Short mmCIF file of C-alpha atoms and ligand atoms in Angstrom, two decimals:
data_model
loop_
_atom_site.label_atom_id
_atom_site.label_comp_id
_atom_site.label_asym_id
_atom_site.label_seq_id
_atom_site.Cartn_x
_atom_site.Cartn_y
_atom_site.Cartn_z
CA UNK A 1 -0.03 0.00 -0.01
CA UNK A 2 2.74 2.45 1.04
CA UNK A 3 4.89 1.57 -1.95
CA UNK A 4 1.89 1.95 -4.25
CA UNK A 5 1.21 5.36 -2.80
CA UNK A 6 4.79 6.47 -3.59
CA UNK A 7 4.53 5.14 -7.13
CA UNK A 8 1.37 7.13 -7.68
CA UNK A 9 2.91 10.17 -6.14
CA UNK A 10 5.94 9.80 -8.42
CA UNK A 11 3.77 9.48 -11.50
CA UNK A 12 1.66 12.47 -10.50
CA UNK A 13 4.72 14.60 -9.99
CA UNK A 14 6.37 13.41 -13.22
CA UNK A 15 3.37 14.77 -15.16
CA UNK A 16 4.10 18.20 -13.79
CA UNK A 17 7.63 18.64 -15.08
CA UNK A 18 8.92 20.51 -18.15
CA UNK A 19 6.42 22.67 -19.92
CA UNK A 20 3.75 21.84 -17.38
CA UNK A 21 5.69 23.51 -14.54
CA UNK A 22 3.39 26.46 -14.92
CA UNK A 23 0.42 24.23 -14.27
CA UNK A 24 2.02 22.90 -11.14
CA UNK A 25 1.84 26.38 -9.67
CA UNK A 26 -1.77 26.90 -10.58
CA UNK A 27 -4.29 27.19 -7.89
CA UNK A 28 -8.10 27.15 -7.75
CA UNK A 29 -9.61 30.18 -6.16
CA UNK A 30 -11.04 29.60 -2.67
CA UNK A 31 -14.63 29.97 -3.78
CA UNK A 32 -14.57 26.80 -5.93
CA UNK A 33 -15.83 23.88 -3.91
CA UNK A 34 -15.11 20.21 -4.48
CA UNK A 35 -17.26 17.17 -3.82
CA UNK A 36 -18.37 13.80 -5.12
CA UNK A 37 -21.62 12.39 -6.37
CA UNK A 38 -23.85 9.34 -6.49
CA UNK A 39 -27.55 8.63 -7.27
CA UNK A 40 -30.15 6.67 -5.35
CA UNK A 41 -30.74 3.59 -7.52
CA UNK A 42 -27.00 3.20 -8.16
CA UNK A 43 -26.04 2.90 -4.45
CA UNK A 44 -28.94 2.48 -2.04
CA UNK A 45 -30.21 -1.10 -2.50
CA UNK A 46 -33.19 -1.87 -0.23
CA UNK A 47 -35.19 -1.83 -3.45
CA UNK A 48 -38.33 -3.17 -1.79
CA UNK A 49 -37.67 -2.35 1.88
CA UNK A 50 -39.66 -0.35 4.37
CA UNK A 51 -42.51 0.58 2.00
CA UNK A 52 -40.58 1.60 -1.09
CA UNK A 53 -42.35 0.74 -4.37
CA UNK A 54 -40.70 -0.12 -7.71
CA UNK A 55 -39.08 2.24 -10.17
CA UNK A 56 -38.46 1.63 -13.85
CA UNK A 57 -34.96 0.50 -12.91
CA UNK A 58 -36.21 -2.18 -10.50
CA UNK A 59 -38.33 -3.45 -13.36
CA UNK A 60 -35.61 -3.23 -16.00
CA UNK A 61 -33.03 -4.98 -13.76
CA UNK A 62 -35.50 -7.84 -13.11
CA UNK A 63 -36.51 -8.24 -16.74
CA UNK A 64 -35.86 -11.69 -18.27
CA UNK A 65 -34.03 -12.25 -20.49
CA UNK A 66 -31.69 -9.81 -18.91
CA UNK A 67 -31.20 -6.36 -20.41
CA UNK A 68 -28.41 -5.48 -17.92
CA UNK A 69 -24.79 -6.65 -18.20
CA UNK A 70 -24.46 -10.09 -16.44
CA UNK A 71 -28.03 -9.77 -15.10
CA UNK A 72 -26.84 -7.41 -12.40
CA UNK A 73 -29.44 -5.51 -10.37
CA UNK A 74 -29.47 -2.63 -7.92
CA UNK A 75 -31.39 -4.76 -5.37
CA UNK A 76 -28.58 -4.35 -2.85
CA UNK A 77 -26.06 -2.26 -4.80
CA UNK A 78 -23.59 -0.65 -2.37
CA UNK A 79 -26.22 -1.01 0.37
CA UNK A 80 -25.96 2.68 1.21
CA UNK A 81 -29.45 2.42 2.79
CA UNK A 82 -27.65 0.68 5.64
CA UNK A 83 -24.16 2.12 5.15
CA UNK A 84 -24.78 5.84 5.35
CA UNK A 85 -22.47 6.31 8.29
CA UNK A 86 -19.58 4.73 6.39
CA UNK A 87 -20.46 6.84 3.34
CA UNK A 88 -20.13 10.04 5.38
CA UNK A 89 -16.91 8.81 6.90
CA UNK A 90 -15.42 8.54 3.37
CA UNK A 91 -16.56 12.09 2.60
CA UNK A 92 -14.80 13.15 5.80
CA UNK A 93 -11.65 11.18 4.98
CA UNK A 94 -11.35 13.00 1.65
CA UNK A 95 -12.25 16.36 3.05
CA UNK A 96 -15.13 16.86 0.63
CA UNK A 97 -16.79 20.28 0.80
CA UNK A 98 -20.10 18.74 -0.38
CA UNK A 99 -21.75 15.52 -1.47
CA UNK A 100 -24.27 15.23 -4.30
CA UNK A 101 -26.81 12.41 -3.94
CA UNK A 102 -30.33 11.82 -5.23
CA UNK A 103 -33.64 10.96 -3.59
CA UNK A 104 -35.64 7.95 -4.69
CA UNK A 105 -39.09 9.18 -5.72
CA UNK A 106 -40.84 5.88 -4.99
CA UNK A 107 -39.13 5.62 -1.58
CA UNK A 108 -40.61 8.95 -0.52
CA UNK A 109 -43.99 8.72 -2.29
CA UNK A 110 -44.80 5.04 -2.75
CA UNK A 111 -48.25 5.63 -4.11
CA UNK A 112 -47.45 9.01 -5.74
CA UNK A 113 -49.92 10.79 -3.45
CA UNK A 114 -48.21 13.78 -1.80
CA UNK A 115 -50.28 12.96 1.29
CA UNK A 116 -48.88 9.48 1.58
CA UNK A 117 -45.27 10.14 2.59
CA UNK A 118 -43.21 7.06 3.55
CA UNK A 119 -41.75 7.80 6.94
CA UNK A 120 -39.00 5.14 6.74
CA UNK A 121 -37.79 6.68 3.48
CA UNK A 122 -37.76 10.18 5.00
CA UNK A 123 -35.85 8.87 8.00
CA UNK A 124 -33.06 7.39 5.81
CA UNK A 125 -32.44 10.78 4.07
CA UNK A 126 -32.69 12.63 7.35
CA UNK A 127 -30.10 10.38 8.92
CA UNK A 128 -27.78 10.84 5.94
CA UNK A 129 -28.18 14.60 5.81
CA UNK A 130 -27.75 15.06 9.56
CA UNK A 131 -24.65 12.85 9.62
CA UNK A 132 -23.12 14.95 6.82
CA UNK A 133 -23.91 18.22 8.59
CA UNK A 134 -22.19 16.99 11.75
CA UNK A 135 -18.94 17.18 9.77
CA UNK A 136 -19.73 20.29 7.81
CA UNK A 137 -20.29 18.48 4.53
CA UNK A 138 -22.85 20.33 2.44
CA UNK A 139 -25.62 18.21 1.01
CA UNK A 140 -26.57 18.90 -2.60
CA UNK A 141 -29.61 16.96 -3.66
CA UNK A 142 -30.87 15.70 -7.03
CA UNK A 143 -34.60 15.37 -6.88
CA UNK A 144 -34.90 13.00 -9.87
CA UNK A 145 -32.11 10.85 -11.32
CA UNK A 146 -33.62 8.42 -13.89
CA UNK A 147 -35.64 6.30 -11.39
CA UNK A 148 -39.20 7.08 -12.50
CA UNK A 149 -41.75 5.30 -10.27
CA UNK A 150 -43.04 2.29 -12.14
CA UNK A 151 -46.71 3.13 -11.84
CA UNK A 152 -46.07 6.55 -13.40
CA UNK A 153 -44.01 4.99 -16.20
CA UNK A 154 -46.93 2.65 -16.83
CA UNK A 155 -48.99 5.79 -17.52
CA UNK A 156 -46.42 6.96 -20.08
CA UNK A 157 -43.87 8.53 -17.74
CA UNK A 158 -42.40 11.76 -19.09
CA UNK A 159 -44.29 11.36 -22.37
CA UNK A 160 -47.54 11.98 -20.45
CA UNK A 161 -48.16 15.71 -19.82
CA UNK A 162 -49.49 14.86 -16.38
CA UNK A 163 -45.94 13.93 -15.35
CA UNK A 164 -45.25 17.69 -15.08
CA UNK A 165 -47.64 18.04 -12.10
CA UNK A 166 -46.66 14.76 -10.55
CA UNK A 167 -43.06 15.86 -10.51
CA UNK A 168 -43.86 19.29 -9.17
CA UNK A 169 -45.89 17.76 -6.33
CA UNK A 170 -43.02 15.43 -5.46
CA UNK A 171 -40.51 18.33 -5.60
CA UNK A 172 -42.64 20.35 -3.20
CA UNK A 173 -42.65 17.37 -0.78
CA UNK A 174 -38.88 17.10 -0.70
CA UNK A 175 -38.38 20.84 -0.40
CA UNK A 176 -40.72 20.73 2.54
CA UNK A 177 -39.07 17.77 4.18
CA UNK A 178 -35.40 18.64 3.72
CA UNK A 179 -35.25 22.31 2.67
CA UNK A 180 -34.30 23.54 6.13
CA UNK A 181 -30.94 21.76 5.67
CA UNK A 182 -30.55 21.33 1.88
CA UNK A 183 -29.68 24.61 0.12
CA UNK A 184 -28.67 23.30 -3.32
CA UNK A 185 -31.27 21.42 -5.38
CA UNK A 186 -30.92 19.83 -8.79
CA UNK A 187 -34.39 19.22 -10.28
CA UNK A 188 -33.66 16.63 -12.93
CA UNK A 189 -30.46 14.78 -13.88
CA UNK A 190 -29.63 14.59 -17.63
CA UNK A 191 -33.11 14.87 -19.15
CA UNK A 192 -31.85 14.05 -22.60
CA UNK A 193 -30.22 10.82 -21.39
CA UNK A 194 -33.61 9.61 -20.20
CA UNK A 195 -35.58 10.89 -23.16
CA UNK A 196 -33.31 9.50 -25.92
CA UNK A 197 -30.68 7.07 -24.68
CA UNK A 198 -32.70 4.86 -22.41
CA UNK A 199 -34.49 3.55 -25.44
CA UNK A 200 -35.95 0.51 -23.69
CA UNK A 201 -38.01 3.05 -21.81
CA UNK A 202 -38.84 5.73 -24.36
CA UNK A 203 -39.25 4.37 -27.85
CA UNK A 204 -40.90 6.00 -30.88
CA UNK A 205 -37.97 8.22 -31.51
CA UNK A 206 -38.54 11.51 -33.28
CA UNK A 207 -41.87 11.92 -31.47
CA UNK A 208 -41.74 10.74 -27.89
CA UNK A 209 -38.23 11.98 -27.14
CA UNK A 210 -39.42 15.57 -27.96
CA UNK A 211 -42.59 15.25 -25.92
CA UNK A 212 -40.41 13.90 -23.08
CA UNK A 213 -38.09 16.88 -23.43
CA UNK A 214 -40.94 19.36 -23.38
CA UNK A 215 -42.45 17.86 -20.22
CA UNK A 216 -39.09 17.65 -18.46
CA UNK A 217 -38.41 21.31 -19.21
CA UNK A 218 -41.87 22.33 -17.97
CA UNK A 219 -41.59 20.10 -14.88
CA UNK A 220 -38.16 21.58 -14.10
CA UNK A 221 -39.36 25.19 -14.56
CA UNK A 222 -42.47 24.70 -12.47
CA UNK A 223 -40.47 23.00 -9.72
CA UNK A 224 -38.05 25.92 -9.87
CA UNK A 225 -40.87 28.39 -9.30
CA UNK A 226 -42.45 26.35 -6.50
CA UNK A 227 -39.12 26.87 -4.68
CA UNK A 228 -38.98 30.56 -5.53
CA UNK A 229 -42.57 31.18 -4.41
CA UNK A 230 -42.93 28.91 -1.42
CA UNK A 231 -39.47 28.26 0.02
CA UNK A 232 -36.87 30.78 -1.14
CA UNK A 233 -37.66 33.50 1.36
CA UNK A 234 -37.55 31.01 4.23
CA UNK A 235 -34.56 28.88 3.19
CA UNK A 236 -32.61 30.99 0.70
CA UNK A 237 -31.37 28.06 -1.36
CA UNK A 238 -30.55 27.62 -5.03
CA UNK A 239 -32.27 25.43 -7.61
CA UNK A 240 -31.01 24.38 -11.05
CA UNK A 241 -31.02 21.66 -13.66
CA UNK A 242 -28.26 19.20 -14.58
CA UNK A 243 -27.56 18.75 -18.33
CA UNK A 244 -25.00 16.45 -19.87
CA UNK A 245 -23.10 16.78 -23.09
CA UNK A 246 -20.11 15.42 -24.95
CA UNK A 247 -17.93 17.88 -26.78
CA UNK A 248 -18.51 17.54 -30.52
CA UNK A 249 -15.43 18.25 -32.60
CA UNK A 250 -15.80 18.67 -36.42
CA UNK A 251 -13.86 15.93 -38.16
CA UNK A 252 -12.59 18.52 -40.61
CA UNK A 253 -13.30 22.17 -41.39
CA UNK A 254 -16.21 21.38 -43.62
CA UNK A 255 -17.96 19.70 -40.68
CA UNK A 256 -18.20 22.77 -38.46
CA UNK A 257 -21.96 23.05 -39.13
CA UNK A 258 -22.50 19.37 -38.49
CA UNK A 259 -20.78 19.53 -35.15
CA UNK A 260 -22.76 22.67 -34.16
CA UNK A 261 -26.03 20.89 -35.20
CA UNK A 262 -25.16 17.93 -33.07
CA UNK A 263 -24.42 20.13 -30.04
CA UNK A 264 -27.66 22.06 -30.50
CA UNK A 265 -29.74 18.89 -30.67
CA UNK A 266 -28.00 17.33 -27.73
CA UNK A 267 -27.25 20.16 -25.29
CA UNK A 268 -29.08 23.11 -26.92
CA UNK A 269 -32.41 21.22 -26.89
CA UNK A 270 -32.45 21.66 -23.10
CA UNK A 271 -30.02 24.54 -22.53
CA UNK A 272 -31.39 27.03 -25.09
CA UNK A 273 -34.93 27.18 -23.58
CA UNK A 274 -33.53 27.82 -20.13
CA UNK A 275 -30.21 29.75 -20.58
CA UNK A 276 -30.43 31.70 -23.89
CA UNK A 277 -31.73 35.27 -24.06
CA UNK A 278 -34.65 34.34 -26.35
CA UNK A 279 -35.67 31.00 -24.75
CA UNK A 280 -37.55 28.33 -26.72
CA UNK A 281 -36.03 25.47 -28.70
CA UNK A 282 -32.91 26.29 -30.73
CA UNK A 283 -33.98 27.50 -34.21
CA UNK A 284 -32.16 24.65 -35.87
CA UNK A 285 -34.41 22.16 -34.10
CA UNK A 286 -37.56 24.10 -35.03
CA UNK A 287 -36.56 24.51 -38.71
CA UNK A 288 -35.07 21.06 -39.28
CA UNK A 289 -37.82 19.04 -37.61
CA UNK A 290 -40.58 21.11 -39.27
CA UNK A 291 -39.03 20.59 -42.70
CA UNK A 292 -38.43 16.90 -42.16
CA UNK A 293 -41.89 16.35 -40.73
CA UNK A 294 -43.45 18.07 -43.79
CA UNK A 295 -41.37 15.95 -46.14
CA UNK A 296 -42.47 12.83 -44.22
CA UNK A 297 -46.15 13.72 -44.71
CA UNK A 298 -46.95 14.85 -41.18
CA UNK A 299 -49.53 17.66 -40.99
CA UNK A 300 -47.50 19.36 -38.31
CA UNK A 301 -44.02 19.34 -36.84
CA UNK A 302 -43.09 16.38 -34.67
CA UNK A 303 -41.43 18.96 -32.40
CA UNK A 304 -44.13 20.20 -29.99
CA UNK A 305 -44.39 23.97 -29.56
CA UNK A 306 -44.09 25.99 -26.39
CA UNK A 307 -46.71 28.72 -25.90
CA UNK A 308 -45.27 32.22 -25.36
CA UNK A 309 -46.14 31.91 -21.66
CA UNK A 310 -44.28 28.63 -21.47
CA UNK A 311 -41.22 30.15 -23.21
CA UNK A 312 -41.21 32.87 -20.52
CA UNK A 313 -41.70 30.40 -17.73
CA UNK A 314 -38.80 28.19 -18.75
CA UNK A 315 -36.40 31.01 -19.68
CA UNK A 316 -34.10 31.82 -16.74
CA UNK A 317 -35.46 29.05 -14.54
CA UNK A 318 -32.13 27.92 -13.18
CA UNK A 319 -29.77 29.52 -10.65
CA UNK A 320 -26.77 27.86 -12.28
CA UNK A 321 -25.75 25.68 -15.20
CA UNK A 322 -25.31 22.12 -13.93
CA UNK A 323 -23.04 20.16 -16.27
CA UNK A 324 -22.15 16.51 -16.36
CA UNK A 325 -19.30 15.89 -18.76
CA UNK A 326 -17.09 12.92 -19.58
CA UNK A 327 -15.90 12.68 -23.16
CA UNK A 328 -15.89 13.92 -26.79
CA UNK A 329 -16.56 12.64 -30.29
CA UNK A 330 -15.81 13.63 -33.86
CA UNK A 331 -18.66 14.60 -36.14
CA UNK A 332 -19.17 14.63 -39.87
CA UNK A 333 -21.96 14.78 -42.41
CA UNK A 334 -21.75 13.44 -45.98
CA UNK A 335 -23.91 11.49 -48.39
CA UNK A 336 -23.55 8.27 -46.41
CA UNK A 337 -25.79 9.75 -43.69
CA UNK A 338 -28.83 9.45 -45.99
CA UNK A 339 -30.77 6.45 -44.88
CA UNK A 340 -28.23 5.69 -42.17
CA UNK A 341 -30.79 6.16 -39.35
CA UNK A 342 -34.44 5.05 -39.23
CA UNK A 343 -36.87 7.75 -40.27
CA UNK A 344 -38.39 9.51 -38.49
CA UNK A 345 -36.05 9.49 -35.56
CA UNK A 346 -34.09 11.88 -33.40
CA UNK A 347 -30.76 10.71 -34.93
CA UNK A 348 -32.22 11.16 -38.45
CA UNK A 349 -33.31 14.69 -37.53
CA UNK A 350 -29.75 15.55 -36.47
CA UNK A 351 -28.37 13.80 -39.59
CA UNK A 352 -24.75 13.47 -38.64
CA UNK A 353 -22.37 10.63 -37.88
CA UNK A 354 -20.23 10.65 -34.74
CA UNK A 355 -17.33 8.43 -33.70
CA UNK A 356 -14.29 8.31 -31.45
CA UNK A 357 -10.97 7.59 -33.23
CA UNK A 358 -9.07 4.48 -32.12
CA UNK A 359 -6.06 6.74 -31.36
CA UNK A 360 -7.85 8.47 -28.45
CA UNK A 361 -7.01 7.12 -25.00
CA UNK A 362 -9.38 4.26 -24.15
CA UNK A 363 -11.02 3.39 -20.86
CA UNK A 364 -12.93 0.28 -19.86
CA UNK A 365 -16.18 1.95 -21.01
CA UNK A 366 -16.59 1.74 -24.77
CA UNK A 367 -18.18 5.19 -24.90
CA UNK A 368 -15.66 7.05 -22.85
CA UNK A 369 -12.29 8.17 -24.26
CA UNK A 370 -10.07 10.54 -22.31
CA UNK A 371 -10.36 13.96 -24.03
CA UNK A 372 -9.66 16.78 -21.49
CA UNK A 373 -9.37 19.34 -24.35
CA UNK A 374 -13.06 18.71 -25.11
CA UNK A 375 -13.97 19.71 -21.54
CA UNK A 376 -12.08 22.97 -22.05
CA UNK A 377 -13.89 23.65 -25.35
CA UNK A 378 -17.32 22.77 -23.92
CA UNK A 379 -16.88 25.05 -20.93
CA UNK A 380 -15.82 27.87 -23.25
CA UNK A 381 -18.79 27.25 -25.55
CA UNK A 382 -21.26 27.41 -22.66
CA UNK A 383 -19.66 30.57 -21.46
CA UNK A 384 -20.00 32.18 -24.90
CA UNK A 385 -23.42 30.92 -25.87
CA UNK A 386 -25.27 31.42 -22.57
CA UNK A 387 -23.74 34.60 -21.08
CA UNK A 388 -21.28 32.96 -18.70
CA UNK A 389 -23.72 31.45 -16.21
CA UNK A 390 -22.50 30.28 -12.78
CA UNK A 391 -21.35 26.75 -13.78
CA UNK A 392 -21.54 23.74 -11.50
CA UNK A 393 -19.73 20.71 -12.81
CA UNK A 394 -22.09 18.16 -11.34
CA UNK A 395 -20.34 15.04 -12.69
CA UNK A 396 -16.92 14.24 -14.17
CA UNK A 397 -15.03 11.00 -13.84
CA UNK A 398 -13.31 7.94 -15.30
CA UNK A 399 -14.31 4.29 -15.35
CA UNK A 400 -11.82 1.51 -14.62
CA UNK A 401 -11.95 -2.21 -13.83
CA UNK A 402 -11.44 -3.71 -10.41
CA UNK A 403 -8.38 -2.86 -8.25
CA UNK A 404 -7.14 -0.11 -5.97
CA UNK A 405 -4.23 1.08 -8.12
CA UNK A 406 -6.23 3.38 -10.44
CA UNK A 407 -3.53 5.45 -12.10
CA UNK A 408 -5.72 6.11 -15.09
CA UNK A 409 -8.32 7.77 -12.88
CA UNK A 410 -5.64 9.83 -11.11
CA UNK A 411 -4.36 11.09 -14.47
CA UNK A 412 -7.88 11.63 -15.73
CA UNK A 413 -8.72 13.97 -12.86
CA UNK A 414 -5.43 15.76 -13.20
CA UNK A 415 -5.94 16.41 -16.90
CA UNK A 416 -9.58 17.41 -16.68
CA UNK A 417 -9.02 19.68 -13.69
CA UNK A 418 -6.21 21.37 -15.66
CA UNK A 419 -8.53 21.81 -18.62
CA UNK A 420 -11.12 23.33 -16.31
CA UNK A 421 -8.49 25.73 -15.00
CA UNK A 422 -7.66 26.70 -18.62
CA UNK A 423 -11.26 27.65 -19.16
CA UNK A 424 -11.49 29.46 -15.83
CA UNK A 425 -8.39 31.45 -16.80
CA UNK A 426 -10.34 32.69 -19.84
CA UNK A 427 -13.24 33.77 -17.70
CA UNK A 428 -15.57 30.80 -17.19
CA UNK A 429 -17.45 31.09 -13.95
CA UNK A 430 -16.95 27.60 -12.52
CA UNK A 431 -18.05 27.41 -8.87
CA UNK A 432 -18.50 23.69 -8.18
CA UNK A 433 -16.64 20.50 -9.19
CA UNK A 434 -18.09 17.07 -8.55
CA UNK A 435 -16.15 13.87 -8.99
CA UNK A 436 -18.24 10.93 -10.20
CA UNK A 437 -18.34 8.87 -8.13
CA UNK A 438 -17.83 8.68 -4.39
CA UNK A 439 -17.82 4.85 -4.71
CA UNK A 440 -18.40 2.04 -7.17
CA UNK A 441 -22.06 1.67 -8.03
CA UNK A 442 -24.60 0.21 -10.37
CA UNK A 443 -23.64 1.68 -13.76
CA UNK A 444 -27.09 1.32 -15.42
CA UNK A 445 -26.99 -1.02 -18.42
CA UNK A 446 -23.35 -1.94 -17.61
CA UNK A 447 -24.20 -3.18 -14.03
CA UNK A 448 -21.09 -3.39 -11.90
CA UNK A 449 -18.72 -3.82 -14.84
CA UNK A 450 -17.69 -0.19 -15.30
CA UNK A 451 -16.41 1.13 -11.97
CA UNK A 452 -16.42 4.86 -11.42
CA UNK A 453 -15.62 4.88 -7.69
CA UNK A 454 -12.91 6.79 -5.89
CA UNK A 455 -13.66 4.13 -3.28
CA UNK A 456 -13.82 0.55 -4.32
CA UNK A 457 -16.90 -1.37 -3.15
CA UNK A 458 -16.63 -5.13 -2.63
CA UNK A 459 -19.99 -6.33 -3.99
CA UNK A 460 -19.30 -9.84 -2.72
CA UNK A 461 -19.00 -8.91 0.88
CA UNK A 462 -22.23 -8.83 2.90
CA UNK A 463 -21.44 -5.36 4.24
CA UNK A 464 -20.28 -4.03 0.90
CA UNK A 465 -16.86 -3.02 2.29
CA UNK A 466 -15.45 0.23 0.90
CA UNK A 467 -11.68 0.69 0.36
CA UNK A 468 -9.92 3.85 -0.88
CA UNK A 469 -8.29 3.70 -4.27
CA UNK A 470 -5.05 5.68 -5.04
CA UNK A 471 -7.31 8.39 -6.60
CA UNK A 472 -8.76 9.07 -3.13
CA UNK A 473 -5.31 10.26 -1.92
CA UNK A 474 -4.91 12.38 -5.05
CA UNK A 475 -8.35 14.01 -4.80
CA UNK A 476 -7.83 14.58 -1.08
CA UNK A 477 -4.63 16.47 -1.85
CA UNK A 478 -6.32 18.55 -4.55
CA UNK A 479 -9.05 19.55 -2.15
CA UNK A 480 -6.60 20.37 0.65
CA UNK A 481 -4.15 22.34 -1.46
CA UNK A 482 -6.55 23.67 -4.09
CA UNK A 483 -3.91 22.65 -6.63
CA UNK A 484 -4.02 20.04 -9.39
C1 GBH B 1 -24.13 9.93 -16.11
O1 GBH B 1 -24.59 9.46 -17.30
C2 GBH B 1 -25.16 9.63 -15.06
O2 GBH B 1 -25.78 10.77 -14.55
C3 GBH B 1 -24.60 8.77 -13.98
O3 GBH B 1 -25.70 8.21 -13.25
C4 GBH B 1 -23.70 7.69 -14.54
O4 GBH B 1 -23.31 6.75 -13.62
C5 GBH B 1 -22.53 8.41 -15.13
O5 GBH B 1 -22.86 9.42 -15.97
C6 GBH B 1 -21.54 7.47 -15.89
O6 GBH B 1 -22.17 6.92 -17.05
O7 GBH B 1 -22.84 1.56 -22.27
O8 GBH B 1 -22.47 2.26 -24.53
O9 GBH B 1 -24.73 1.85 -23.73
C7 GBH B 1 -23.79 9.83 -18.42
C8 GBH B 1 -24.39 9.31 -19.62
C9 GBH B 1 -25.42 7.20 -19.96
C10 GBH B 1 -23.23 7.66 -20.80
C11 GBH B 1 -25.26 5.75 -20.33
C12 GBH B 1 -23.09 6.20 -21.10
C13 GBH B 1 -24.16 4.19 -21.69
C14 GBH B 1 -23.51 3.99 -23.02
N1 GBH B 1 -24.19 7.87 -19.69
N2 GBH B 1 -24.35 5.64 -21.40
S1 GBH B 1 -23.41 2.30 -23.45
#
């Protein structure tokens, strides 16, 4: 262990020689805070305990034949439902300023009635929050992180317009329950991921994904105003949304428009209505989808409209820009894209091809190549397009296989934090940085195969033992010294 630590330290220092000596001296300003994140389904377990009802992920992970890698489930996961004291101890060990976790909707409201609050569920989150506060670790809470209650999904989930009010009622309940201690709220995590990527859940692409986006934006904005109108004066907290995006790099100069289109469809679809001066969908979405819809024989655009009142409601409805970022891809558009995707579909509407070259540094996750320069470019782009909003990096991290000697993760953080500093140097208003993840957890369709944890979790031990990886010691040092 000791020898390994010195090897890591040596490697870390060797990266900071030569032309990077300047970077070695660089320091984060004191008002940037550092933490780590998780989400409920990925760590809690206790999937059917103490009155909790099922979410879509309980159902998906129990589906036969299996749709999840090696038939893994989140039934027990890291068992954080029973391990919250150890979880807080890890936060303390690393010196985290804050911890970002999510609340399980169906643990708090098992029947979706705001009058039927599950006391045992409330008690779990109270214990976790109070334990954190004992050690001055600030709780930052995601209200909804992919785990739609199953009975609501059966009614169409986010494709059903009623979901807006169901979500707002749930948000009010958690503000009420925890708002005296929780001052940073994230309404919805990665809306696009849910609406387009989790295709087992939302199919009928090119129609349902846009309805889903519309309802998530309205649900977010209404939940934002519930806080402003009913809680802000009393509690003084902040509320925002968490969006995710790759950086899209044109394959060559002629692909600049293709890369911009891709970014607008992926990030702009959600960011433009909230963070641009005009609000509403990006014009490229409105024009492209209307034209394609007409050509496909639809009597109106597959992209649903916002009324002028809705545009105003959504515009500005976030106190900060929450960003989850991991990787980049190259983008091009040529004749081969015709007929490449099913029509109609979201991908066909975008009409580009993306890929990651073999030469980019690989990780264990097929989708994630190490591209710190893309983080720099994306932060700059958000600063330029949306008037330099206060930016919270709500997720950033690197997957590895098993083992405590995670040099790739150490270097990943070092490179991405440097890229973030480069963008800050040019004026980006980054205030929060969140490492994903505090510990190994259920990585959605990849089960426990892709490990994102700073702490390793032994999923074979009954108590789900947690052990620090080398990256823990690196991150701890970053937090303490405010240097990369
Ligand atoms: C975030 O999703 C999530 O918020 C978080 O819960 C998650 O653990 C973390 O990032 C790491 O993935 O395996 O080829 O089918 C980021 C978006 C969604 C990207 C799932 C990878 C799977 C691609 N991720 N996607 S694949």
